Amino acid sequence: MDATARPVLILYCALPGAGKTTAARERAREIGAIGFSAIRFSPIRFSTDEWMADLGLDYFDPLRDRVQARLDRLWRELLEHGQSVILEDGSWTRAERDELRRVARGFGATTELHVFDIPVEELWRRLEGRNTRPGHGEVPITRELLDESLQRFEAPDAAELALFDRWIVHTGGS
């Protein structure tokens, strides 16, 4: 393995139901299985929803902000020490993505952004199915909550995508 390889911060930009968890798990397996020479170690995947579930906390629990702050410190420390990191949380706003990219570059890491362009009705169809049988760390999402999320979500444009070292747009219906 190349000792000079740079760590990678892998981000996911998507609304609930888009497939972030599935894609993040696949990406982690892909990198670990291939042993990319461009990445020193298999990345560590962070999912705030899963950590909340592991702690027995509801997604809307007031402790969420404290858990999120601790996870933020942890992934930054890992990245600083050369460990590649996957942040599975949605990275909904341009300001958030700009900050994450700035932090990564400050630690000498490259950046990879996965964007999900999934029709809203398909998101809702997936969420309805997931709501009936939620898995570990999956938060039940109402249509109202999805609609509120849509109002806050800022999809990256071509100019923003160009700021990342690598970017992938995932599309799909069913």
Short mmCIF file of C-alpha atoms in Angstrom, two decimals:
data_model
loop_
_atom_site.label_atom_id
_atom_site.label_comp_id
_atom_site.label_asym_id
_atom_site.label_seq_id
_atom_site.Cartn_x
_atom_site.Cartn_y
_atom_site.Cartn_z
CA MET A 1 0.00 0.00 0.00
CA ASP A 2 1.27 3.48 -0.87
CA ALA A 3 2.45 5.22 2.33
CA THR A 4 2.02 8.63 0.70
CA ALA A 5 -1.62 8.09 -0.24
CA ARG A 6 -3.99 10.81 0.88
CA PRO A 7 -7.11 10.10 2.90
CA VAL A 8 -10.50 10.69 1.31
CA LEU A 9 -13.58 12.34 2.79
CA ILE A 10 -16.60 10.78 1.09
CA LEU A 11 -19.85 12.72 1.39
CA TYR A 12 -23.45 11.87 0.55
CA CYS A 13 -25.88 14.58 -0.54
CA ALA A 14 -29.44 13.31 -0.53
CA LEU A 15 -32.83 13.36 1.08
CA PRO A 16 -34.24 10.48 3.15
CA GLY A 17 -35.06 7.40 1.10
CA ALA A 18 -32.54 8.15 -1.65
CA GLY A 19 -30.26 5.22 -0.83
CA LYS A 20 -27.42 6.87 1.10
CA THR A 21 -26.92 4.01 3.56
CA THR A 22 -26.90 1.35 0.87
CA ALA A 23 -24.51 3.35 -1.32
CA ALA A 24 -22.21 4.20 1.61
CA ARG A 25 -21.98 0.56 2.67
CA GLU A 26 -21.27 -0.50 -0.91
CA ARG A 27 -18.60 2.19 -1.29
CA ALA A 28 -16.90 1.11 1.94
CA ARG A 29 -16.89 -2.53 0.79
CA GLU A 30 -15.66 -1.55 -2.66
CA ILE A 31 -12.73 0.42 -1.31
CA GLY A 32 -11.85 -2.25 1.26
CA ALA A 33 -12.12 -5.10 -1.23
CA ILE A 34 -10.08 -3.46 -3.96
CA GLY A 35 -7.53 -1.91 -1.60
CA PHE A 36 -7.29 1.29 -3.62
CA SER A 37 -3.67 2.42 -3.67
CA ALA A 38 -5.03 5.98 -3.57
CA ILE A 39 -6.56 5.33 -0.15
CA ARG A 40 -4.37 4.21 2.75
CA PHE A 41 -7.01 2.36 4.74
CA SER A 42 -10.56 1.23 4.23
CA PRO A 43 -12.78 4.16 5.19
CA ILE A 44 -14.72 4.33 8.42
CA ARG A 45 -18.41 5.01 7.83
CA PHE A 46 -20.30 7.43 10.08
CA SER A 47 -24.09 7.36 10.31
CA THR A 48 -25.59 9.58 12.99
CA ASP A 49 -28.90 7.71 12.73
CA GLU A 50 -27.19 4.39 13.50
CA TRP A 51 -25.26 5.85 16.42
CA MET A 52 -28.49 7.27 17.84
CA ALA A 53 -30.15 3.86 17.52
CA ASP A 54 -27.15 2.15 19.16
CA LEU A 55 -27.52 4.51 22.11
CA GLY A 56 -31.25 3.81 22.34
CA LEU A 57 -32.11 7.39 21.40
CA ASP A 58 -34.89 8.58 19.14
CA TYR A 59 -33.88 10.62 16.09
CA PHE A 60 -35.56 13.70 17.56
CA ASP A 61 -34.01 13.30 21.02
CA PRO A 62 -32.44 16.54 22.33
CA LEU A 63 -29.16 14.65 22.79
CA ARG A 64 -28.83 14.36 19.01
CA ASP A 65 -26.87 17.63 18.79
CA ARG A 66 -24.38 16.39 21.39
CA VAL A 67 -24.00 13.02 19.65
CA GLN A 68 -23.51 14.80 16.32
CA ALA A 69 -20.90 17.15 17.80
CA ARG A 70 -18.95 14.20 19.23
CA LEU A 71 -19.09 12.32 15.93
CA ASP A 72 -17.87 15.44 14.13
CA ARG A 73 -14.84 15.66 16.42
CA LEU A 74 -14.13 11.95 15.96
CA TRP A 75 -14.23 11.88 12.14
CA ARG A 76 -12.11 15.04 11.96
CA GLU A 77 -9.49 13.49 14.22
CA LEU A 78 -9.44 10.33 12.11
CA LEU A 79 -9.12 12.31 8.88
CA GLU A 80 -6.34 14.43 10.39
CA HIS A 81 -4.42 11.21 11.13
CA GLY A 82 -4.77 9.92 7.58
CA GLN A 83 -7.87 7.74 7.93
CA SER A 84 -10.42 7.94 5.10
CA VAL A 85 -13.95 8.68 6.29
CA ILE A 86 -17.44 8.23 4.86
CA LEU A 87 -20.02 10.71 6.18
CA GLU A 88 -23.38 9.21 5.42
CA ASP A 89 -25.49 12.09 6.75
CA GLY A 90 -27.27 14.05 4.03
CA SER A 91 -25.11 17.19 3.60
CA TRP A 92 -28.21 19.10 2.54
CA THR A 93 -26.84 22.63 2.18
CA ARG A 94 -24.10 24.22 0.11
CA ALA A 95 -22.67 25.87 3.23
CA GLU A 96 -22.36 22.50 4.97
CA ARG A 97 -20.66 20.91 1.95
CA ASP A 98 -18.30 23.90 1.60
CA GLU A 99 -17.28 23.54 5.24
CA LEU A 100 -16.76 19.79 4.97
CA ARG A 101 -14.63 20.25 1.86
CA ARG A 102 -12.61 23.00 3.58
CA VAL A 103 -11.94 20.75 6.59
CA ALA A 104 -10.91 17.86 4.36
CA ARG A 105 -8.50 20.00 2.36
CA GLY A 106 -7.08 21.42 5.59
CA PHE A 107 -6.08 17.88 6.56
CA GLY A 108 -4.66 17.16 3.11
CA ALA A 109 -7.54 14.86 2.17
CA THR A 110 -9.26 14.57 -1.17
CA THR A 111 -13.03 14.82 -1.45
CA GLU A 112 -15.66 12.66 -3.09
CA LEU A 113 -19.31 13.68 -3.31
CA HIS A 114 -22.20 11.34 -4.06
CA VAL A 115 -25.36 13.17 -5.13
CA PHE A 116 -28.73 11.44 -5.45
CA ASP A 117 -31.18 12.75 -8.02
CA ILE A 118 -34.27 10.71 -7.19
CA PRO A 119 -37.82 11.88 -7.99
CA VAL A 120 -39.77 12.96 -4.90
CA GLU A 121 -42.55 10.46 -5.49
CA GLU A 122 -39.98 7.67 -5.65
CA LEU A 123 -38.45 8.87 -2.38
CA TRP A 124 -41.89 8.81 -0.79
CA ARG A 125 -42.63 5.32 -2.17
CA ARG A 126 -39.38 4.03 -0.65
CA LEU A 127 -40.03 5.78 2.66
CA GLU A 128 -43.55 4.37 2.91
CA GLY A 129 -42.13 0.88 2.52
CA ARG A 130 -39.32 1.56 4.97
CA ASN A 131 -41.71 3.06 7.51
CA THR A 132 -43.64 -0.23 7.69
CA ARG A 133 -40.50 -2.22 8.46
CA PRO A 134 -37.75 0.11 9.68
CA GLY A 135 -34.29 -1.37 10.05
CA HIS A 136 -31.64 -0.48 12.60
CA GLY A 137 -30.99 3.26 12.60
CA GLU A 138 -33.78 4.01 10.12
CA VAL A 139 -35.98 6.90 11.13
CA PRO A 140 -39.68 6.83 10.22
CA ILE A 141 -40.31 9.79 7.89
CA THR A 142 -43.78 11.23 7.32
CA ARG A 143 -44.77 12.87 4.06
CA GLU A 144 -44.92 16.17 5.95
CA LEU A 145 -41.33 15.72 7.14
CA LEU A 146 -40.19 14.82 3.62
CA ASP A 147 -41.88 17.96 2.25
CA GLU A 148 -40.20 20.09 4.95
CA SER A 149 -36.87 18.50 4.06
CA LEU A 150 -37.37 19.40 0.40
CA GLN A 151 -37.72 23.05 1.38
CA ARG A 152 -34.32 23.03 3.13
CA PHE A 153 -32.43 20.87 0.62
CA GLU A 154 -29.96 22.61 -1.72
CA ALA A 155 -28.89 20.38 -4.60
CA PRO A 156 -25.37 21.09 -5.85
CA ASP A 157 -24.99 22.67 -9.26
CA ALA A 158 -22.25 21.96 -11.82
CA ALA A 159 -20.02 24.72 -10.45
CA GLU A 160 -20.15 23.23 -6.95
CA LEU A 161 -19.57 19.68 -8.20
CA ALA A 162 -16.41 20.90 -9.93
CA LEU A 163 -14.98 21.88 -6.52
CA PHE A 164 -14.80 18.22 -5.47
CA ASP A 165 -11.94 15.94 -6.49
CA ARG A 166 -14.45 13.29 -7.52
CA TRP A 167 -18.23 13.32 -7.77
CA ILE A 168 -20.90 10.80 -8.72
CA VAL A 169 -24.57 11.48 -9.45
CA HIS A 170 -26.87 8.56 -8.63
CA THR A 171 -30.19 8.56 -10.45
CA GLY A 172 -33.02 6.13 -10.52
CA GLY A 173 -36.64 5.42 -10.11
CA SER A 174 -37.47 2.05 -8.67
#
